mmCIF file of C-alpha atoms in Angstrom:
data_model
loop_
_atom_site.group_PDB
_atom_site.id
_atom_site.type_symbol
_atom_site.label_atom_id
_atom_site.label_comp_id
_atom_site.label_asym_id
_atom_site.label_seq_id
_atom_site.Cartn_x
_atom_site.Cartn_y
_atom_site.Cartn_z
ATOM 1 C CA GLU U 4 13.444 14.929 -18.207
ATOM 2 C CA ILE U 5 16.840 14.870 -16.490
ATOM 3 C CA VAL U 6 17.948 11.298 -15.894
ATOM 4 C CA MET U 7 20.016 10.677 -12.768
ATOM 5 C CA THR U 8 22.299 7.639 -12.838
ATOM 6 C CA GLN U 9 23.918 6.321 -9.670
ATOM 7 C CA SER U 10 26.839 3.959 -9.472
ATOM 8 C CA PRO U 11 27.592 1.426 -8.334
ATOM 9 C CA ALA U 12 24.221 -0.184 -7.640
ATOM 10 C CA THR U 13 25.737 -1.974 -4.646
ATOM 11 C CA LEU U 14 28.876 -1.086 -2.716
ATOM 12 C CA SER U 15 30.407 -3.542 -0.260
ATOM 13 C CA VAL U 16 32.493 -1.800 2.373
ATOM 14 C CA SER U 17 34.016 -2.791 5.696
ATOM 15 C CA PRO U 18 33.217 -0.713 8.780
ATOM 16 C CA GLY U 19 35.745 2.085 9.172
ATOM 17 C CA GLU U 20 36.523 2.247 5.468
ATOM 18 C CA ARG U 21 35.714 5.078 3.090
ATOM 19 C CA ALA U 22 32.727 4.825 0.750
ATOM 20 C CA THR U 23 32.484 6.838 -2.459
ATOM 21 C CA LEU U 24 29.143 6.985 -4.278
ATOM 22 C CA SER U 25 28.616 8.565 -7.693
ATOM 23 C CA CYS U 26 25.675 10.327 -9.276
ATOM 24 C CA ARG U 27 25.599 11.528 -12.870
ATOM 25 C CA ALA U 28 23.005 13.812 -14.466
ATOM 26 C CA SER U 29 22.051 13.571 -18.140
ATOM 27 C CA GLN U 30 22.411 17.357 -18.393
ATOM 28 C CA SER U 31 23.749 20.038 -16.118
ATOM 29 C CA VAL U 32 21.904 20.574 -12.840
ATOM 30 C CA SER U 33 24.363 23.200 -11.588
ATOM 31 C CA SER U 34 24.668 22.581 -7.826
ATOM 32 C CA ASN U 35 20.986 21.741 -7.397
ATOM 33 C CA LEU U 36 21.643 18.256 -6.125
ATOM 34 C CA ALA U 37 20.600 16.548 -2.884
ATOM 35 C CA TRP U 38 21.547 13.249 -1.282
ATOM 36 C CA TYR U 39 19.302 11.117 0.937
ATOM 37 C CA GLN U 40 19.838 8.078 3.112
ATOM 38 C CA GLN U 41 17.140 5.442 3.512
ATOM 39 C CA LYS U 42 17.242 2.532 5.942
ATOM 40 C CA PRO U 43 14.871 -0.446 5.690
ATOM 41 C CA GLY U 44 11.362 0.419 6.830
ATOM 42 C CA GLN U 45 12.198 4.096 7.256
ATOM 43 C CA ALA U 46 11.556 7.268 5.336
ATOM 44 C CA PRO U 47 14.440 8.899 3.485
ATOM 45 C CA ARG U 48 16.562 11.385 5.418
ATOM 46 C CA LEU U 49 18.167 14.448 3.860
ATOM 47 C CA LEU U 50 21.963 14.336 4.075
ATOM 48 C CA ILE U 51 23.269 16.928 1.627
ATOM 49 C CA TYR U 52 21.757 19.760 -0.416
ATOM 50 C CA GLY U 53 23.319 22.260 -2.772
ATOM 51 C CA ALA U 54 25.674 19.411 -3.746
ATOM 52 C CA SER U 55 27.898 19.983 -0.724
ATOM 53 C CA THR U 56 26.005 21.467 2.248
ATOM 54 C CA ARG U 57 25.292 19.064 5.072
ATOM 55 C CA ALA U 58 21.755 19.143 6.441
ATOM 56 C CA THR U 59 21.157 19.886 10.094
ATOM 57 C CA GLY U 60 22.464 17.163 12.379
ATOM 58 C CA ILE U 61 24.347 15.239 9.706
ATOM 59 C CA PRO U 62 27.780 14.052 10.880
ATOM 60 C CA ALA U 63 30.899 15.529 9.314
ATOM 61 C CA ARG U 64 31.931 12.119 7.944
ATOM 62 C CA PHE U 65 29.352 12.710 5.178
ATOM 63 C CA SER U 66 30.518 15.053 2.433
ATOM 64 C CA GLY U 67 29.277 15.936 -1.016
ATOM 65 C CA SER U 68 31.071 17.378 -4.011
ATOM 66 C CA GLY U 69 30.612 18.111 -7.677
ATOM 67 C CA SER U 70 28.646 20.385 -9.953
ATOM 68 C CA GLY U 71 27.154 20.270 -13.416
ATOM 69 C CA THR U 72 26.709 16.607 -14.242
ATOM 70 C CA GLU U 73 29.080 14.719 -11.921
ATOM 71 C CA PHE U 74 28.555 14.391 -8.186
ATOM 72 C CA THR U 75 30.038 12.362 -5.363
ATOM 73 C CA LEU U 76 28.912 11.457 -1.866
ATOM 74 C CA THR U 77 31.738 10.356 0.399
ATOM 75 C CA VAL U 78 31.434 8.712 3.783
ATOM 76 C CA SER U 79 34.886 9.012 5.284
ATOM 77 C CA SER U 80 34.706 6.176 7.803
ATOM 78 C CA LEU U 81 31.643 3.978 7.645
ATOM 79 C CA GLN U 82 29.827 3.348 10.890
ATOM 80 C CA SER U 83 27.363 0.495 11.421
ATOM 81 C CA GLU U 84 24.428 2.903 11.166
ATOM 82 C CA ASP U 85 25.552 4.084 7.703
ATOM 83 C CA PHE U 86 24.716 0.850 5.912
ATOM 84 C CA ALA U 87 21.678 1.868 3.911
ATOM 85 C CA VAL U 88 20.506 2.917 0.458
ATOM 86 C CA TYR U 89 21.533 6.347 -0.796
ATOM 87 C CA TYR U 90 19.684 8.387 -3.406
ATOM 88 C CA CYS U 91 20.601 11.537 -5.272
ATOM 89 C CA GLN U 92 17.959 13.985 -6.498
ATOM 90 C CA GLN U 93 18.172 16.945 -8.863
ATOM 91 C CA TYR U 94 16.039 20.014 -8.332
ATOM 92 C CA ASN U 95 17.342 22.161 -11.149
ATOM 93 C CA ASP U 96 14.411 21.472 -13.455
ATOM 94 C CA TRP U 97 10.954 19.948 -13.564
ATOM 95 C CA PRO U 98 10.179 17.151 -13.179
ATOM 96 C CA LEU U 99 12.244 16.542 -10.094
ATOM 97 C CA THR U 100 14.103 13.267 -10.528
ATOM 98 C CA PHE U 101 15.926 10.771 -8.341
ATOM 99 C CA GLY U 102 18.704 8.371 -9.100
ATOM 100 C CA GLY U 103 18.058 4.653 -8.796
ATOM 101 C CA GLY U 104 20.001 4.388 -5.547
ATOM 102 C CA THR U 105 23.221 2.828 -4.257
ATOM 103 C CA LYS U 106 22.988 0.192 -1.572
ATOM 104 C CA VAL U 107 25.927 0.293 0.831
ATOM 105 C CA GLU U 108 26.305 -3.104 2.444
ATOM 106 C CA ILE U 109 28.675 -4.619 4.953
ATOM 107 C CA LYS U 110 31.632 -6.400 3.393
ATOM 108 C CA GLU O 21 9.835 19.404 15.919
ATOM 109 C CA VAL O 22 8.582 18.948 12.375
ATOM 110 C CA GLN O 23 6.063 16.131 12.042
ATOM 111 C CA LEU O 24 4.292 14.905 8.932
ATOM 112 C CA LEU O 25 1.601 12.265 9.316
ATOM 113 C CA GLU O 26 0.101 10.683 6.215
ATOM 114 C CA SER O 27 -3.201 8.840 6.094
ATOM 115 C CA GLY O 28 -5.792 7.647 3.604
ATOM 116 C CA GLY O 29 -3.977 4.800 1.922
ATOM 117 C CA GLY O 30 -5.519 1.405 1.347
ATOM 118 C CA LEU O 31 -6.568 -1.217 -1.181
ATOM 119 C CA VAL O 32 -8.451 0.076 -4.212
ATOM 120 C CA GLN O 33 -9.495 -1.510 -7.485
ATOM 121 C CA PRO O 34 -8.045 -0.370 -10.812
ATOM 122 C CA GLY O 35 -9.927 2.696 -11.979
ATOM 123 C CA GLY O 36 -10.833 3.642 -8.426
ATOM 124 C CA SER O 37 -10.049 6.732 -6.372
ATOM 125 C CA LEU O 38 -8.418 7.627 -3.067
ATOM 126 C CA ARG O 39 -7.580 10.802 -1.193
ATOM 127 C CA LEU O 40 -4.412 10.958 0.819
ATOM 128 C CA SER O 41 -3.899 13.448 3.633
ATOM 129 C CA CYS O 42 -0.773 14.744 5.337
ATOM 130 C CA ALA O 43 -1.147 16.519 8.674
ATOM 131 C CA ALA O 44 1.785 18.814 9.361
ATOM 132 C CA SER O 45 3.032 20.332 12.612
ATOM 133 C CA GLY O 46 6.107 21.964 14.059
ATOM 134 C CA PHE O 47 6.563 24.645 11.379
ATOM 135 C CA THR O 48 4.632 27.454 9.705
ATOM 136 C CA PHE O 49 2.877 25.293 7.143
ATOM 137 C CA SER O 50 1.627 28.062 4.859
ATOM 138 C CA THR O 51 5.118 29.390 4.177
ATOM 139 C CA TYR O 52 6.535 26.181 2.747
ATOM 140 C CA ASP O 53 6.015 24.329 -0.491
ATOM 141 C CA MET O 54 5.046 20.701 0.021
ATOM 142 C CA SER O 55 5.307 17.593 -2.081
ATOM 143 C CA TRP O 56 4.350 13.947 -2.535
ATOM 144 C CA VAL O 57 6.971 11.335 -3.357
ATOM 145 C CA ARG O 58 6.229 7.658 -3.865
ATOM 146 C CA GLN O 59 8.139 4.412 -3.653
ATOM 147 C CA ALA O 60 6.893 1.223 -5.275
ATOM 148 C CA PRO O 61 7.624 -1.948 -3.292
ATOM 149 C CA GLY O 62 11.335 -2.724 -3.464
ATOM 150 C CA LYS O 63 11.966 0.185 -5.843
ATOM 151 C CA GLY O 64 13.442 3.666 -5.740
ATOM 152 C CA LEU O 65 11.940 7.082 -5.105
ATOM 153 C CA GLN O 66 9.701 8.858 -7.602
ATOM 154 C CA TRP O 67 8.535 12.436 -7.265
ATOM 155 C CA VAL O 68 4.761 12.753 -7.819
ATOM 156 C CA SER O 69 3.530 16.283 -7.214
ATOM 157 C CA ALA O 70 4.256 19.553 -5.436
ATOM 158 C CA MET O 71 2.412 22.672 -4.386
ATOM 159 C CA THR O 72 3.570 26.139 -3.403
ATOM 160 C CA GLY O 73 2.925 27.434 0.104
ATOM 161 C CA SER O 74 0.087 29.703 -0.991
ATOM 162 C CA GLY O 75 -1.454 26.957 -3.076
ATOM 163 C CA GLY O 76 -1.167 29.065 -6.203
ATOM 164 C CA GLY O 77 1.263 26.819 -7.992
ATOM 165 C CA THR O 78 1.098 23.089 -8.667
ATOM 166 C CA PHE O 79 3.472 20.681 -10.355
ATOM 167 C CA TYR O 80 2.982 17.082 -11.480
ATOM 168 C CA ALA O 81 4.957 14.182 -12.849
ATOM 169 C CA ASP O 82 3.797 13.252 -16.351
ATOM 170 C CA SER O 83 2.784 9.805 -15.103
ATOM 171 C CA VAL O 84 0.061 11.270 -12.857
ATOM 172 C CA LYS O 85 -0.894 14.470 -14.677
ATOM 173 C CA GLY O 86 -4.630 14.611 -15.323
ATOM 174 C CA ARG O 87 -5.341 11.847 -12.795
ATOM 175 C CA PHE O 88 -3.945 13.204 -9.517
ATOM 176 C CA THR O 89 -4.714 16.561 -7.892
ATOM 177 C CA ILE O 90 -2.658 18.104 -5.117
ATOM 178 C CA SER O 91 -4.245 20.597 -2.753
ATOM 179 C CA ARG O 92 -3.753 22.053 0.700
ATOM 180 C CA ASP O 93 -5.745 23.660 3.495
ATOM 181 C CA ASN O 94 -3.437 26.051 5.287
ATOM 182 C CA SER O 95 -6.044 26.648 8.018
ATOM 183 C CA LYS O 96 -5.795 22.952 8.879
ATOM 184 C CA ASN O 97 -2.061 22.525 8.178
ATOM 185 C CA THR O 98 -2.930 19.674 5.841
ATOM 186 C CA LEU O 99 -1.757 18.600 2.399
ATOM 187 C CA TYR O 100 -3.883 16.355 0.183
ATOM 188 C CA LEU O 101 -3.501 14.185 -2.877
ATOM 189 C CA ARG O 102 -6.629 13.187 -4.736
ATOM 190 C CA MET O 103 -5.901 10.151 -6.909
ATOM 191 C CA ASN O 104 -8.344 9.147 -9.647
ATOM 192 C CA SER O 105 -8.240 6.472 -12.342
ATOM 193 C CA LEU O 106 -5.777 4.471 -10.308
ATOM 194 C CA ARG O 107 -3.615 1.883 -12.042
ATOM 195 C CA ALA O 108 -1.637 -1.089 -10.798
ATOM 196 C CA GLU O 109 1.560 0.901 -11.381
ATOM 197 C CA ASP O 110 0.408 3.489 -8.843
ATOM 198 C CA THR O 111 0.880 0.904 -6.092
ATOM 199 C CA ALA O 112 3.437 2.420 -3.737
ATOM 200 C CA LEU O 113 4.193 3.917 -0.373
ATOM 201 C CA TYR O 114 3.294 7.589 -0.667
ATOM 202 C CA TYR O 115 5.408 10.014 1.331
ATOM 203 C CA CYS O 116 4.542 13.576 2.191
ATOM 204 C CA ALA O 117 7.645 15.771 2.193
ATOM 205 C CA LYS O 118 8.384 19.328 3.226
ATOM 206 C CA VAL O 119 10.363 21.353 0.704
ATOM 207 C CA GLY O 120 13.470 23.138 1.956
ATOM 208 C CA ARG O 121 14.809 26.495 0.811
ATOM 209 C CA SER O 122 14.911 25.054 -2.662
ATOM 210 C CA TYR O 123 13.241 21.958 -4.051
ATOM 211 C CA TYR O 124 14.975 19.364 -1.967
ATOM 212 C CA PHE O 125 13.041 17.606 0.795
ATOM 213 C CA ASP O 126 14.200 18.320 4.317
ATOM 214 C CA PHE O 127 11.530 16.410 6.226
ATOM 215 C CA TRP O 128 9.530 13.323 5.328
ATOM 216 C CA GLY O 129 6.552 11.541 6.818
ATOM 217 C CA GLN O 130 6.492 7.796 7.347
ATOM 218 C CA GLY O 131 4.279 7.181 4.331
ATOM 219 C CA THR O 132 0.887 5.667 3.586
ATOM 220 C CA LEU O 133 0.556 2.552 1.440
ATOM 221 C CA VAL O 134 -1.647 2.543 -1.636
ATOM 222 C CA THR O 135 -2.349 -0.819 -3.269
ATOM 223 C CA VAL O 136 -4.185 -0.931 -6.581
ATOM 224 C CA SER O 137 -5.408 -4.426 -7.280
ATOM 225 C CA SER O 138 -8.531 -6.320 -8.221
#
């Protein structure tokens, strides 16, 4: 099973600042990596797939990069609605696996 | 507009069974793989099971293999998850998710809560 490790567990950021979230795979997943955002009491929402392609309707301030085992989600200027938990997920191999999540909180 | 509406959750004793349903609309259901993903209270996301659009292929997490069965009725645009031999560790919010062009999840339902407790 491919283990996905996200860091940090919690990220404290001021509104308007940049947030950089990391996701590491225990073995290569090529570019088969997705990012999701989850707010309290809501279902996850797809942000990024293919490591760097924004999903429909996702603002340009969200960007993804990386391939192989190291991936990054960047939010260029955090808005109030961006404070949430973010998960990465690999879909290169079965079983599909998620990272443990990074909570982005207001500093 | 894609909509996924889960139902069937509830309180069940250890060793008991439940069947979850997911009613889909807003897309051609039979042409998309579908999946179940769960989230234990206060925890992260865990993939549970998936099924191809035709129903010919199924995939399971090791933790549920042999106990859970995924199925679909394309005439009713509905995905199911039959859960047997339920354990306390199966307690979670169960989400139905539509698979995108590859095995990421582009749409999610709001979830149905399963609680396994005596």
